[in-house]
Structures are given as structure tokens and as C-alpha cells.
XYZ file of N, CA and C in Angstrom:
273
model
N 5.428 19.486 -20.002
C 4.030 20.109 -20.116
C 3.283 18.770 -20.916
N 1.961 18.853 -20.669
C 1.260 17.651 -21.501
C 1.357 16.295 -21.341
N 2.052 15.870 -20.392
C 2.270 14.493 -20.009
C 1.844 14.357 -18.686
N 1.076 13.062 -18.521
C 0.460 12.670 -17.457
C 0.590 11.239 -17.158
N 1.460 10.793 -16.407
C 1.651 9.313 -16.121
C 0.506 8.683 -15.518
N 0.043 7.588 -15.892
C -0.912 6.629 -15.389
C -0.449 6.085 -13.947
N 0.701 5.172 -14.371
C 1.258 4.477 -13.385
C 2.964 4.614 -13.079
N 3.374 4.227 -11.936
C 4.810 4.314 -11.707
C 5.250 2.905 -11.611
N 6.063 2.661 -12.582
C 6.745 1.222 -12.697
C 7.658 1.019 -11.520
N 7.734 -0.097 -10.924
C 8.941 -0.442 -9.874
C 9.048 -1.901 -10.079
N 10.495 -2.165 -9.959
C 10.914 -3.660 -10.007
C 11.193 -3.953 -8.367
N 10.702 -4.911 -7.997
C 11.110 -5.431 -6.459
C 11.969 -6.674 -6.593
N 12.582 -6.896 -5.590
C 13.521 -8.047 -5.505
C 12.657 -9.338 -5.336
N 11.788 -9.397 -4.858
C 10.869 -10.664 -4.793
C 9.624 -10.454 -5.859
N 8.785 -11.736 -5.659
C 7.615 -11.577 -6.670
C 6.687 -10.597 -6.114
N 6.226 -9.669 -7.183
C 5.400 -8.553 -6.549
C 4.019 -8.950 -6.334
N 3.392 -10.284 -6.542
C 2.087 -10.503 -6.323
C 1.710 -10.321 -4.925
N 2.392 -10.682 -4.026
C 1.977 -10.486 -2.596
C 1.948 -8.962 -2.227
N 2.674 -8.273 -2.767
C 2.773 -6.813 -2.483
C 1.552 -6.112 -3.033
N 1.239 -6.601 -4.157
C -0.090 -5.980 -4.989
C -1.171 -6.464 -4.310
N -1.109 -7.592 -3.816
C -2.607 -8.140 -3.110
C -2.693 -7.191 -1.894
N -1.558 -7.145 -1.092
C -1.853 -6.309 0.094
C -2.310 -4.902 -0.136
N -1.579 -4.066 -1.137
C -1.929 -2.854 -1.633
C -3.502 -2.691 -1.925
N -3.955 -3.850 -2.811
C -5.224 -3.754 -3.297
C -6.095 -3.891 -2.133
N -5.838 -4.882 -1.135
C -6.826 -4.993 -0.048
C -6.917 -3.941 0.972
N -5.926 -2.625 0.802
C -6.303 -1.666 1.447
C -6.590 -0.506 0.758
N -7.206 -0.915 -0.537
C -7.851 -0.108 -1.338
C -6.937 0.870 -2.450
N -5.718 0.355 -2.718
C -4.830 1.028 -3.454
C -4.912 0.238 -4.864
N -5.164 0.893 -5.834
C -5.254 0.009 -7.345
C -4.070 -0.537 -7.796
N -2.949 -0.959 -7.020
C -1.535 -1.360 -7.362
C -2.077 -2.577 -8.527
N -1.103 -2.818 -9.217
C -1.195 -3.757 -10.203
C 0.113 -4.470 -10.832
N 0.165 -5.628 -11.487
C 1.157 -6.247 -12.108
C 0.867 -5.964 -13.555
N 1.694 -6.516 -14.444
C 1.763 -6.524 -15.849
C 0.737 -7.683 -16.142
N -0.520 -7.113 -16.981
C -1.565 -8.232 -17.162
C -0.981 -9.535 -17.501
N -0.442 -9.569 -18.366
C 0.148 -11.169 -18.796
C 1.267 -11.231 -19.496
N 1.936 -12.492 -20.034
C 2.886 -12.585 -21.120
C 2.286 -13.311 -22.088
N 2.739 -13.192 -23.405
C 2.432 -14.061 -24.679
C 2.440 -15.389 -24.303
N 1.590 -16.307 -24.890
C 1.744 -17.618 -24.509
C 2.966 -18.190 -25.008
N 3.499 -17.545 -26.244
C 4.823 -18.127 -26.697
C 6.001 -17.970 -25.925
N 6.031 -17.024 -25.081
C 6.941 -16.706 -23.807
C 6.918 -17.606 -22.871
N 5.612 -17.811 -22.592
C 5.558 -18.781 -21.305
C 5.834 -20.252 -21.685
N 5.581 -20.454 -23.158
C 5.643 -21.876 -23.635
C 7.375 -22.262 -23.750
N 7.992 -21.134 -23.841
C 9.541 -21.138 -24.064
C 10.345 -20.420 -22.794
N 10.202 -20.982 -21.831
C 10.486 -20.029 -20.333
C 12.172 -20.075 -20.446
N 12.853 -21.038 -20.990
C 14.263 -21.028 -20.912
C 14.740 -20.139 -21.862
N 14.104 -19.731 -22.845
C 14.405 -18.507 -23.809
C 14.045 -17.405 -23.555
N 13.302 -17.293 -22.438
C 12.624 -15.976 -22.026
C 12.747 -15.571 -20.468
N 13.919 -15.935 -19.837
C 14.158 -16.010 -18.534
C 14.031 -14.424 -18.158
N 14.386 -13.587 -18.786
C 14.727 -11.889 -18.357
C 13.497 -11.592 -18.571
N 12.260 -11.719 -19.614
C 11.143 -11.305 -19.686
C 10.216 -11.741 -18.267
N 10.191 -12.919 -17.947
C 9.702 -13.826 -16.904
C 9.990 -13.119 -15.835
N 11.499 -12.989 -15.453
C 12.072 -12.495 -14.259
C 11.310 -11.070 -14.025
N 11.205 -10.385 -15.077
C 10.714 -8.986 -15.148
C 9.221 -8.958 -14.795
N 8.580 -9.717 -15.430
C 7.209 -9.953 -15.446
C 6.609 -10.134 -13.825
N 7.551 -11.152 -13.175
C 7.151 -11.442 -12.012
C 7.525 -10.276 -10.969
N 8.241 -9.575 -11.199
C 8.716 -8.724 -10.313
C 8.239 -7.154 -10.386
N 7.718 -7.049 -11.570
C 6.996 -5.679 -11.870
C 5.785 -5.168 -11.141
N 5.812 -4.040 -10.771
C 4.601 -3.663 -9.958
C 4.230 -2.479 -10.309
N 2.997 -1.927 -10.387
C 2.545 -0.594 -10.910
C 1.664 -0.077 -9.958
N 2.374 1.214 -9.572
C 1.633 1.953 -8.572
C 1.039 3.132 -9.215
N -0.385 3.637 -8.671
C -1.097 4.553 -9.357
C -0.382 5.957 -9.138
N -0.308 6.775 -10.160
C 0.192 8.241 -9.914
C -0.730 9.178 -10.962
N -1.865 8.780 -11.351
C -2.532 9.535 -12.118
C -2.996 10.981 -11.749
N -3.398 11.831 -12.672
C -3.660 13.214 -12.229
C -4.695 13.617 -11.400
N -5.721 12.491 -11.107
C -6.605 12.812 -10.236
C -6.214 12.678 -8.788
N -5.086 11.990 -8.387
C -4.507 11.987 -7.236
C -3.984 13.291 -6.463
N -4.117 13.459 -5.380
C -3.486 14.808 -4.895
C -2.132 14.338 -4.418
N -1.065 15.262 -4.159
C 0.396 14.807 -3.568
C 0.194 14.190 -2.254
N -0.759 14.316 -1.432
C -0.963 13.686 -0.275
C -1.369 12.146 -0.437
N -2.352 11.980 -1.398
C -2.622 10.642 -1.711
C -1.634 9.798 -2.441
N -0.698 10.481 -3.227
C 0.463 9.632 -3.809
C 1.292 9.666 -2.767
N 1.579 10.358 -1.644
C 2.579 10.049 -0.353
C 2.153 8.829 0.525
N 0.693 8.824 0.535
C 0.123 7.707 1.081
C 0.285 6.501 0.480
N 0.284 6.433 -0.960
C 0.322 5.223 -1.693
C 1.769 4.728 -1.525
N 2.917 5.763 -1.467
C 4.250 5.576 -1.213
C 4.559 4.837 0.016
N 3.969 5.385 1.190
C 3.960 4.720 2.508
C 3.294 3.545 2.605
N 2.234 3.170 2.125
C 1.633 2.007 2.012
C 2.490 0.830 1.198
N 3.001 1.371 0.202
C 3.952 0.363 -0.687
C 5.215 0.019 0.149
N 5.721 0.891 0.818
C 7.052 0.655 1.734
C 6.599 -0.300 2.899
N 5.532 -0.014 3.489
C 4.973 -0.962 4.479
C 4.625 -2.457 4.115
N 3.880 -2.590 2.850
C 3.549 -3.811 2.258
C 4.932 -4.577 1.905
N 5.815 -3.843 1.271
C 7.047 -4.449 0.780
C 7.958 -5.038 2.058
N 7.973 -4.282 3.008
C 8.547 -4.538 4.417
C 7.999 -5.790 4.978
N 6.632 -5.785 5.052
C 5.907 -7.034 5.599
C 6.059 -8.205 4.710
N 6.252 -8.133 3.467
C 6.591 -9.134 2.508
C 7.708 -9.733 2.537
N 8.816 -8.672 2.727
C 10.252 -9.349 2.960
C 10.271 -10.003 4.414
N 9.652 -9.508 5.272
C 9.564 -10.043 6.756
C 9.071 -11.651 6.642
N 7.816 -11.762 6.079
C 7.226 -12.989 5.915
C 8.212 -13.835 4.982
N 8.914 -13.501 4.005
C 9.850 -14.303 3.078
C 10.744 -14.774 4.094
N 11.172 -13.880 4.897
C 12.463 -14.293 5.783
C 12.378 -15.331 6.863
N 10.849 -15.439 7.140
C 10.767 -16.527 8.283
C 10.481 -17.942 7.697
């Protein structure tokens, strides 16, 4: 009670940028983590796990104004975008 998530975080096996771009092009406000601190990017060898997580993290909308049907649609489009991206990376 009293808790309402804004986004559903997922880790994908490849870079999440293509999947996010596909979903955004379809009108779904998916996103990635906004950025990493400059000191992390400046010492990539020391922050491999943070960078790996940053590159693969994807945020899907699940806020309270979405209906269950809309959330199902987001999930279906996510699966489709992920499948298309995997297929393209295999080619």
C-alpha cells in the first residue's frame, strides 16, 4: 500500500540503446540510466561492472496512470524490440 513504481528496470544481454530507441520510436517512453559520473568514465578499468550495468539497463514505464492493458502492450513491444535487436546483432 502506498507504493507506486515509476519504472521497471531490466538488464538485457546486449546494449539496451537499440531497444530503447525502437520503443521510443513506437511512442513508449522507455529509457536508459541517464549518465555515469565523469570519474567512472575516466577510470573504466576500475568500474567495469558499473559500466556493464549502465550499458545494459533498460527502464520500462509502469506508473500509476497506465492501465493493465497498456502495461501488457509495453511488455509485448519490449519483447518484440528485444527479439528484433538480437536478430540484427546475429546477422
